[in-house]
Amino acid sequence: MNEWTVGATGVHNGRVALVTGAARGIGLAIAAWLVTEGWQVVLTDVDRQRGAAVADVLGENASFIAMDVSSEPQVVDGVAEVLGMFGRLDALVCNAAVADPHNTVLESLDLSHWNRVLAVNLSGPMLLAKHCAPYLRAHGGSIVNLSSTRARQSEPDSEAYAASKGGLLALTHALAMSLGPEVRVNAVSPGWIDARDPSVRRAEPLSDADHAQHPAGRVGTVEDVAAAVAWLLSKNAGFVTGQEFVVDGGMSKKMIYVD
Ligand SMILES: NC(=O)c1ccc[n+]([C@@H]2O[C@H](COP(=O)([O-])OP(=O)(O)OC[C@H]3O[C@@H](n4cnc5c(N)ncnc54)[C@H](O)[C@@H]3O)[C@@H](O)[C@H]2O)c1
């Protein structure tokens, strides 16, 4: 066991998964979880140094490819590399994002910021699905997109992120119709997940109030999300496609009127 893995490397199950944005946070937890379940996992990220380091830590069933998901040539090359290495692809997890939900006030929102967030968070998953589709179809594969509860609820100054995640939910059900019945496509919408590195989490723990406000009694962990993604990729979810799964400790079902 090490700082990042969730358990020992599992017996290889013969299936190959590509996880974007896997150098840290939720993407890394998903990659680690899938390795534990026996998947061969290809981690991708723009952060080459850290991506290569964590793939190394995850062991022989993990490898790393540098990829900016907003670049179609890089997506094409990356998918070709996966196929060259393993000859098949069974799962795609679109997790990479400009994950900071905040932008400037609307009046000074820069079009270049808006376009970048949309390019990474929405066009990226479309490009990945487009270029992975033939290989996913060949083996009855599955896609999971990481959206957010911010697709449906907002605080001020989060237009770009909210729009990208709302678009991703729509992309999810559109892809489910286009790629079915061979390929299932679903979305996971996390709420507040403490995706900071374990050392930061230990050094700067969240407050009791942070946890207590959640109906589930705590802020979410990266493993809470990884478990949901792994289930959606499994054969046990074979009758589930086009759906959104909210993993938020019940926050989006809570009435929050102030007395
Ligand atoms: N943490 C949360 O509370 C939370 C809540 C809701 C949704 N989410 C979603 O979950 C996913 C992961 O969130 P996180 O908190 O782990 O984020 P994070 O910022 O910790 O990690 C995101 C990773 O994506 C990579 N990345 C950024 N741009 C990229 C690009 N163009 N191409 C490839 N990789 C790129 C980053 O280098 C980073 O390693 C995101 O889609 C995020 O929007 C997170």
mmCIF file of C-alpha atoms and ligand atoms in Angstrom:
data_model
loop_
_atom_site.group_PDB
_atom_site.id
_atom_site.type_symbol
_atom_site.label_atom_id
_atom_site.label_comp_id
_atom_site.label_asym_id
_atom_site.label_seq_id
_atom_site.Cartn_x
_atom_site.Cartn_y
_atom_site.Cartn_z
ATOM 1 C CA MET A 1 0.000 0.000 0.000
ATOM 2 C CA ASN A 2 1.248 3.509 -0.740
ATOM 3 C CA GLU A 3 -0.074 7.027 -0.523
ATOM 4 C CA TRP A 4 -2.240 6.754 -3.627
ATOM 5 C CA THR A 5 -3.336 3.155 -4.188
ATOM 6 C CA VAL A 6 -6.513 1.841 -2.619
ATOM 7 C CA GLY A 7 -5.232 -1.707 -2.331
ATOM 8 C CA ALA A 8 -2.979 -4.323 -3.800
ATOM 9 C CA THR A 9 -2.713 -4.736 -7.556
ATOM 10 C CA GLY A 10 -5.440 -7.124 -8.649
ATOM 11 C CA VAL A 11 -5.162 -10.114 -10.933
ATOM 12 C CA HIS A 12 -5.313 -8.790 -14.484
ATOM 13 C CA ASN A 13 -8.855 -9.174 -15.851
ATOM 14 C CA GLY A 14 -7.817 -8.690 -19.489
ATOM 15 C CA ARG A 15 -9.631 -5.388 -19.878
ATOM 16 C CA VAL A 16 -8.058 -2.014 -20.691
ATOM 17 C CA ALA A 17 -9.241 1.359 -19.381
ATOM 18 C CA LEU A 18 -8.189 4.872 -20.353
ATOM 19 C CA VAL A 19 -8.601 7.495 -17.597
ATOM 20 C CA THR A 20 -8.026 11.167 -18.436
ATOM 21 C CA GLY A 21 -6.756 13.706 -15.916
ATOM 22 C CA ALA A 22 -5.390 10.858 -13.789
ATOM 23 C CA ALA A 23 -2.254 12.485 -12.365
ATOM 24 C CA ARG A 24 -4.057 13.482 -9.156
ATOM 25 C CA GLY A 25 -7.357 13.755 -7.336
ATOM 26 C CA ILE A 26 -10.409 11.831 -8.474
ATOM 27 C CA GLY A 27 -8.825 10.612 -11.720
ATOM 28 C CA LEU A 28 -5.926 9.056 -9.850
ATOM 29 C CA ALA A 29 -8.311 7.372 -7.406
ATOM 30 C CA ILE A 30 -10.322 5.949 -10.313
ATOM 31 C CA ALA A 31 -7.139 4.641 -11.943
ATOM 32 C CA ALA A 32 -5.979 3.100 -8.658
ATOM 33 C CA TRP A 33 -9.388 1.520 -8.022
ATOM 34 C CA LEU A 34 -9.476 -0.028 -11.489
ATOM 35 C CA VAL A 35 -5.935 -1.380 -11.119
ATOM 36 C CA THR A 36 -7.062 -3.000 -7.872
ATOM 37 C CA GLU A 37 -9.967 -4.608 -9.752
ATOM 38 C CA GLY A 38 -7.490 -6.064 -12.256
ATOM 39 C CA TRP A 39 -7.854 -3.634 -15.136
ATOM 40 C CA GLN A 40 -4.913 -2.571 -17.273
ATOM 41 C CA VAL A 41 -5.130 1.189 -16.841
ATOM 42 C CA VAL A 42 -3.680 3.911 -19.036
ATOM 43 C CA LEU A 43 -3.484 7.194 -17.145
ATOM 44 C CA THR A 44 -3.365 10.398 -19.199
ATOM 45 C CA ASP A 45 -2.832 13.998 -18.162
ATOM 46 C CA VAL A 46 -1.170 17.219 -19.264
ATOM 47 C CA ASP A 47 1.054 16.927 -16.183
ATOM 48 C CA ARG A 48 3.681 14.546 -17.600
ATOM 49 C CA GLN A 49 5.975 14.445 -14.616
ATOM 50 C CA ARG A 50 3.363 13.628 -12.030
ATOM 51 C CA GLY A 51 1.356 11.367 -14.348
ATOM 52 C CA ALA A 52 4.398 9.205 -15.075
ATOM 53 C CA ALA A 53 5.333 9.108 -11.376
ATOM 54 C CA VAL A 54 1.931 7.974 -10.118
ATOM 55 C CA ALA A 55 1.559 5.373 -12.898
ATOM 56 C CA ASP A 56 4.911 4.003 -11.790
ATOM 57 C CA VAL A 57 3.674 3.772 -8.208
ATOM 58 C CA LEU A 58 0.509 1.962 -9.298
ATOM 59 C CA GLY A 59 2.602 -0.862 -10.743
ATOM 60 C CA GLU A 60 2.839 -2.953 -13.863
ATOM 61 C CA ASN A 61 -0.879 -2.752 -14.697
ATOM 62 C CA ALA A 62 -0.659 1.037 -15.037
ATOM 63 C CA SER A 63 1.027 3.197 -17.647
ATOM 64 C CA PHE A 64 1.015 6.868 -18.561
ATOM 65 C CA ILE A 65 0.501 8.806 -21.790
ATOM 66 C CA ALA A 66 0.717 12.605 -21.933
ATOM 67 C CA MET A 67 -2.381 14.084 -23.550
ATOM 68 C CA ASP A 68 -4.204 17.403 -23.650
ATOM 69 C CA VAL A 69 -7.802 16.276 -24.122
ATOM 70 C CA SER A 70 -8.703 19.502 -25.924
ATOM 71 C CA SER A 71 -6.259 18.719 -28.765
ATOM 72 C CA GLU A 72 -7.663 16.358 -31.400
ATOM 73 C CA PRO A 73 -4.201 15.406 -32.739
ATOM 74 C CA GLN A 74 -3.063 14.518 -29.209
ATOM 75 C CA VAL A 75 -6.218 12.483 -28.601
ATOM 76 C CA VAL A 76 -5.737 10.628 -31.906
ATOM 77 C CA ASP A 77 -2.080 9.887 -31.084
ATOM 78 C CA GLY A 78 -2.870 8.853 -27.510
ATOM 79 C CA VAL A 79 -5.633 6.446 -28.480
ATOM 80 C CA ALA A 80 -3.383 4.945 -31.181
ATOM 81 C CA GLU A 81 -0.680 4.465 -28.553
ATOM 82 C CA VAL A 82 -3.080 2.615 -26.249
ATOM 83 C CA LEU A 83 -4.134 0.339 -29.085
ATOM 84 C CA GLY A 84 -0.498 -0.186 -30.064
ATOM 85 C CA MET A 85 0.387 -1.207 -26.511
ATOM 86 C CA PHE A 86 -2.591 -3.375 -25.589
ATOM 87 C CA GLY A 87 -4.551 -4.075 -28.794
ATOM 88 C CA ARG A 88 -7.913 -3.247 -27.245
ATOM 89 C CA LEU A 89 -9.852 -0.673 -25.222
ATOM 90 C CA ASP A 90 -12.786 -1.534 -22.965
ATOM 91 C CA ALA A 91 -13.409 1.584 -20.909
ATOM 92 C CA LEU A 92 -13.030 5.344 -21.218
ATOM 93 C CA VAL A 93 -13.272 7.613 -18.178
ATOM 94 C CA CYS A 94 -13.429 11.313 -19.100
ATOM 95 C CA ASN A 95 -12.302 12.954 -15.874
ATOM 96 C CA ALA A 96 -9.832 15.648 -17.028
ATOM 97 C CA ALA A 97 -11.129 19.146 -16.486
ATOM 98 C CA VAL A 98 -10.383 22.703 -15.656
ATOM 99 C CA ALA A 99 -11.730 21.731 -12.249
ATOM 100 C CA ASP A 100 -11.796 25.125 -10.531
ATOM 101 C CA PRO A 101 -15.473 26.070 -10.863
ATOM 102 C CA HIS A 102 -14.942 29.795 -10.352
ATOM 103 C CA ASN A 103 -14.582 32.487 -12.974
ATOM 104 C CA THR A 104 -14.476 36.272 -12.713
ATOM 105 C CA VAL A 105 -17.677 38.252 -12.440
ATOM 106 C CA LEU A 106 -19.671 37.975 -15.649
ATOM 107 C CA GLU A 107 -18.986 41.544 -16.741
ATOM 108 C CA SER A 108 -15.273 40.807 -17.037
ATOM 109 C CA LEU A 109 -15.491 37.139 -18.043
ATOM 110 C CA ASP A 110 -12.895 36.682 -20.735
ATOM 111 C CA LEU A 111 -14.040 34.791 -23.836
ATOM 112 C CA SER A 112 -10.696 32.965 -23.918
ATOM 113 C CA HIS A 113 -11.348 31.565 -20.401
ATOM 114 C CA TRP A 114 -14.870 30.494 -21.394
ATOM 115 C CA ASN A 115 -13.545 28.811 -24.551
ATOM 116 C CA ARG A 116 -10.748 27.009 -22.673
ATOM 117 C CA VAL A 117 -13.121 25.583 -20.057
ATOM 118 C CA LEU A 118 -15.531 24.405 -22.748
ATOM 119 C CA ALA A 119 -12.662 22.985 -24.825
ATOM 120 C CA VAL A 120 -11.263 20.871 -21.979
ATOM 121 C CA ASN A 121 -14.427 19.951 -20.050
ATOM 122 C CA LEU A 122 -16.839 19.384 -22.953
ATOM 123 C CA SER A 123 -15.020 19.140 -26.297
ATOM 124 C CA GLY A 124 -12.412 16.860 -24.695
ATOM 125 C CA PRO A 125 -14.899 14.108 -23.784
ATOM 126 C CA MET A 126 -16.473 14.391 -27.254
ATOM 127 C CA LEU A 127 -13.062 13.968 -28.925
ATOM 128 C CA LEU A 128 -12.167 11.024 -26.705
ATOM 129 C CA ALA A 129 -15.513 9.327 -27.376
ATOM 130 C CA LYS A 130 -15.176 9.959 -31.110
ATOM 131 C CA HIS A 131 -11.758 8.361 -31.386
ATOM 132 C CA CYS A 132 -12.295 5.556 -28.862
ATOM 133 C CA ALA A 133 -15.723 4.545 -30.214
ATOM 134 C CA PRO A 134 -14.595 1.924 -32.769
ATOM 135 C CA TYR A 135 -12.519 0.094 -30.169
ATOM 136 C CA LEU A 136 -15.139 0.347 -27.433
ATOM 137 C CA ARG A 137 -17.777 -1.019 -29.809
ATOM 138 C CA ALA A 138 -15.578 -4.022 -30.579
ATOM 139 C CA HIS A 139 -15.614 -5.276 -26.968
ATOM 140 C CA GLY A 140 -18.921 -4.046 -25.525
ATOM 141 C CA GLY A 141 -17.134 -1.240 -23.732
ATOM 142 C CA SER A 142 -18.330 1.608 -21.566
ATOM 143 C CA ILE A 143 -17.776 5.339 -21.046
ATOM 144 C CA VAL A 144 -18.134 7.320 -17.816
ATOM 145 C CA ASN A 145 -18.009 11.124 -17.912
ATOM 146 C CA LEU A 146 -17.262 13.146 -14.773
ATOM 147 C CA SER A 147 -19.841 15.915 -14.582
ATOM 148 C CA SER A 148 -20.724 17.810 -11.380
ATOM 149 C CA THR A 149 -23.695 18.770 -9.224
ATOM 150 C CA ARG A 150 -22.853 22.249 -10.575
ATOM 151 C CA ALA A 151 -24.508 21.100 -13.824
ATOM 152 C CA ARG A 152 -27.813 21.666 -11.975
ATOM 153 C CA GLN A 153 -27.121 24.173 -9.174
ATOM 154 C CA SER A 154 -24.815 27.166 -8.923
ATOM 155 C CA GLU A 155 -23.194 29.817 -6.823
ATOM 156 C CA PRO A 156 -22.280 33.169 -8.410
ATOM 157 C CA ASP A 157 -19.416 33.472 -10.880
ATOM 158 C CA SER A 158 -19.252 29.916 -12.171
ATOM 159 C CA GLU A 159 -20.809 30.259 -15.656
ATOM 160 C CA ALA A 160 -18.091 28.540 -17.704
ATOM 161 C CA TYR A 161 -17.713 25.489 -15.453
ATOM 162 C CA ALA A 162 -21.461 25.064 -14.894
ATOM 163 C CA ALA A 163 -22.175 25.298 -18.628
ATOM 164 C CA SER A 164 -19.433 22.802 -19.439
ATOM 165 C CA LYS A 165 -20.772 20.264 -16.937
ATOM 166 C CA GLY A 166 -24.382 20.761 -18.027
ATOM 167 C CA GLY A 167 -23.270 20.205 -21.597
ATOM 168 C CA LEU A 168 -21.465 17.071 -20.531
ATOM 169 C CA LEU A 169 -24.698 15.572 -19.163
ATOM 170 C CA ALA A 170 -26.368 16.215 -22.524
ATOM 171 C CA LEU A 171 -23.371 14.784 -24.363
ATOM 172 C CA THR A 172 -23.641 11.695 -22.154
ATOM 173 C CA HIS A 173 -27.193 10.801 -23.147
ATOM 174 C CA ALA A 174 -26.564 11.712 -26.793
ATOM 175 C CA LEU A 175 -23.550 9.378 -26.892
ATOM 176 C CA ALA A 176 -25.560 6.633 -25.183
ATOM 177 C CA MET A 177 -28.051 6.738 -28.065
ATOM 178 C CA SER A 178 -25.364 6.886 -30.772
ATOM 179 C CA LEU A 179 -23.073 4.196 -29.379
ATOM 180 C CA GLY A 180 -25.642 1.745 -27.995
ATOM 181 C CA PRO A 181 -26.252 -1.106 -27.772
ATOM 182 C CA GLU A 182 -22.571 -1.983 -27.930
ATOM 183 C CA VAL A 183 -21.330 0.846 -25.706
ATOM 184 C CA ARG A 184 -22.951 2.140 -22.514
ATOM 185 C CA VAL A 185 -22.367 5.803 -21.596
ATOM 186 C CA ASN A 186 -23.087 7.302 -18.164
ATOM 187 C CA ALA A 187 -22.116 10.297 -16.063
ATOM 188 C CA VAL A 188 -21.130 10.634 -12.418
ATOM 189 C CA SER A 189 -21.815 14.010 -10.817
ATOM 190 C CA PRO A 190 -19.776 14.493 -7.673
ATOM 191 C CA GLY A 191 -20.642 17.070 -5.036
ATOM 192 C CA TRP A 192 -17.947 18.293 -2.664
ATOM 193 C CA ILE A 193 -15.112 15.783 -2.849
ATOM 194 C CA ASP A 194 -11.908 16.341 -0.882
ATOM 195 C CA ALA A 195 -9.624 15.637 -3.827
ATOM 196 C CA ARG A 196 -6.530 17.192 -2.288
ATOM 197 C CA ASP A 197 -3.390 15.108 -1.913
ATOM 198 C CA PRO A 198 -3.423 12.933 1.227
ATOM 199 C CA SER A 199 -0.593 14.955 2.811
ATOM 200 C CA VAL A 200 -2.570 18.210 2.360
ATOM 201 C CA ARG A 201 -5.728 16.581 3.711
ATOM 202 C CA ARG A 202 -3.838 15.529 6.832
ATOM 203 C CA ALA A 203 -2.160 18.928 7.289
ATOM 204 C CA GLU A 204 -5.307 20.983 6.680
ATOM 205 C CA PRO A 205 -8.293 18.877 7.758
ATOM 206 C CA LEU A 206 -11.793 20.057 6.921
ATOM 207 C CA SER A 207 -13.935 21.397 9.759
ATOM 208 C CA ASP A 208 -16.684 19.543 11.594
ATOM 209 C CA ALA A 209 -19.166 21.994 10.035
ATOM 210 C CA ASP A 210 -17.911 21.120 6.550
ATOM 211 C CA HIS A 211 -18.780 17.484 7.190
ATOM 212 C CA ALA A 212 -21.929 17.935 9.289
ATOM 213 C CA GLN A 213 -23.819 19.957 6.685
ATOM 214 C CA HIS A 214 -24.023 16.874 4.478
ATOM 215 C CA PRO A 215 -27.004 14.520 4.972
ATOM 216 C CA ALA A 216 -24.459 11.677 4.762
ATOM 217 C CA GLY A 217 -22.514 13.297 7.622
ATOM 218 C CA ARG A 218 -19.285 13.932 5.783
ATOM 219 C CA VAL A 219 -17.564 15.451 2.765
ATOM 220 C CA GLY A 220 -16.948 12.979 -0.051
ATOM 221 C CA THR A 221 -13.720 11.108 -0.716
ATOM 222 C CA VAL A 222 -12.101 10.365 -4.047
ATOM 223 C CA GLU A 223 -12.821 6.692 -3.380
ATOM 224 C CA ASP A 224 -16.568 7.435 -3.106
ATOM 225 C CA VAL A 225 -16.429 8.584 -6.729
ATOM 226 C CA ALA A 226 -14.071 5.848 -7.896
ATOM 227 C CA ALA A 227 -16.406 3.155 -6.535
ATOM 228 C CA ALA A 228 -19.352 4.580 -8.494
ATOM 229 C CA VAL A 229 -17.310 4.804 -11.692
ATOM 230 C CA ALA A 230 -16.030 1.246 -11.293
ATOM 231 C CA TRP A 231 -19.568 -0.061 -10.839
ATOM 232 C CA LEU A 232 -20.782 1.765 -13.963
ATOM 233 C CA LEU A 233 -17.934 0.213 -15.961
ATOM 234 C CA SER A 234 -18.719 -3.269 -14.658
ATOM 235 C CA LYS A 235 -20.980 -5.881 -16.198
ATOM 236 C CA ASN A 236 -23.265 -5.425 -13.154
ATOM 237 C CA ALA A 237 -24.355 -2.098 -14.704
ATOM 238 C CA GLY A 238 -25.194 -3.737 -18.032
ATOM 239 C CA PHE A 239 -28.770 -2.341 -18.088
ATOM 240 C CA VAL A 240 -27.694 1.212 -17.227
ATOM 241 C CA THR A 241 -26.947 3.758 -19.944
ATOM 242 C CA GLY A 242 -27.489 7.456 -20.636
ATOM 243 C CA GLN A 243 -27.813 8.173 -16.889
ATOM 244 C CA GLU A 244 -26.414 10.580 -14.342
ATOM 245 C CA PHE A 245 -25.366 9.327 -10.879
ATOM 246 C CA VAL A 246 -25.051 11.987 -8.203
ATOM 247 C CA VAL A 247 -22.418 11.276 -5.533
ATOM 248 C CA ASP A 248 -22.831 14.227 -3.162
ATOM 249 C CA GLY A 249 -23.753 12.893 0.280
ATOM 250 C CA GLY A 250 -27.336 14.035 -0.305
ATOM 251 C CA MET A 251 -26.533 17.768 -0.522
ATOM 252 C CA SER A 252 -28.539 18.364 -3.693
ATOM 253 C CA LYS A 253 -31.650 16.903 -2.008
ATOM 254 C CA LYS A 254 -31.394 19.142 1.060
ATOM 255 C CA MET A 255 -33.614 22.187 1.554
ATOM 256 C CA ILE A 256 -31.373 25.086 2.487
ATOM 257 C CA TYR A 257 -33.765 27.979 3.201
ATOM 258 C CA VAL A 258 -32.432 30.117 6.035
ATOM 259 C CA ASP A 259 -35.016 30.412 8.865
HETATM 260 N N1 LIG B 1 -13.281 17.657 -6.465
HETATM 261 C C1 LIG B 1 -14.573 17.958 -6.494
HETATM 262 O O1 LIG B 1 -15.155 18.393 -5.474
HETATM 263 C C2 LIG B 1 -15.369 17.777 -7.757
HETATM 264 C C3 LIG B 1 -16.751 18.030 -7.703
HETATM 265 C C4 LIG B 1 -17.510 17.862 -8.858
HETATM 266 C C5 LIG B 1 -16.913 17.445 -10.036
HETATM 267 N N2 LIG B 1 -15.567 17.207 -10.064
HETATM 268 C C6 LIG B 1 -15.004 16.769 -11.351
HETATM 269 O O2 LIG B 1 -14.220 15.604 -11.145
HETATM 270 C C7 LIG B 1 -13.095 15.599 -12.033
HETATM 271 C C8 LIG B 1 -11.805 15.544 -11.251
HETATM 272 O O3 LIG B 1 -11.760 16.612 -10.325
HETATM 273 P P1 LIG B 1 -10.520 16.803 -9.311
HETATM 274 O O4 LIG B 1 -11.038 17.594 -8.165
HETATM 275 O O5 LIG B 1 -9.838 15.517 -9.085
HETATM 276 O O6 LIG B 1 -9.610 17.798 -10.211
HETATM 277 P P2 LIG B 1 -8.028 18.073 -10.173
HETATM 278 O O7 LIG B 1 -7.826 19.477 -10.612
HETATM 279 O O8 LIG B 1 -7.450 17.632 -8.865
HETATM 280 O O9 LIG B 1 -7.469 17.101 -11.308
HETATM 281 C C9 LIG B 1 -7.769 17.327 -12.666
HETATM 282 C C10 LIG B 1 -6.658 16.733 -13.508
HETATM 283 O O10 LIG B 1 -6.966 17.029 -14.883
HETATM 284 C C11 LIG B 1 -5.764 17.420 -15.520
HETATM 285 N N3 LIG B 1 -6.077 18.253 -16.687
HETATM 286 C C12 LIG B 1 -6.462 19.547 -16.704
HETATM 287 N N4 LIG B 1 -6.614 19.972 -17.962
HETATM 288 C C13 LIG B 1 -6.318 18.917 -18.763
HETATM 289 C C14 LIG B 1 -6.293 18.732 -20.163
HETATM 290 N N5 LIG B 1 -6.564 19.743 -21.021
HETATM 291 N N6 LIG B 1 -5.965 17.513 -20.656
HETATM 292 C C15 LIG B 1 -5.658 16.509 -19.802
HETATM 293 N N7 LIG B 1 -5.639 16.626 -18.472
HETATM 294 C C16 LIG B 1 -5.971 17.825 -17.953
HETATM 295 C C17 LIG B 1 -4.977 18.171 -14.457
HETATM 296 O O11 LIG B 1 -3.593 18.249 -14.772
HETATM 297 C C18 LIG B 1 -5.279 17.353 -13.213
HETATM 298 O O12 LIG B 1 -4.317 16.338 -13.009
HETATM 299 C C19 LIG B 1 -13.231 16.894 -12.866
HETATM 300 O O13 LIG B 1 -13.937 16.590 -14.054
HETATM 301 C C20 LIG B 1 -14.059 17.782 -11.972
HETATM 302 O O14 LIG B 1 -14.739 18.777 -12.704
HETATM 303 C C21 LIG B 1 -14.786 17.378 -8.958
#
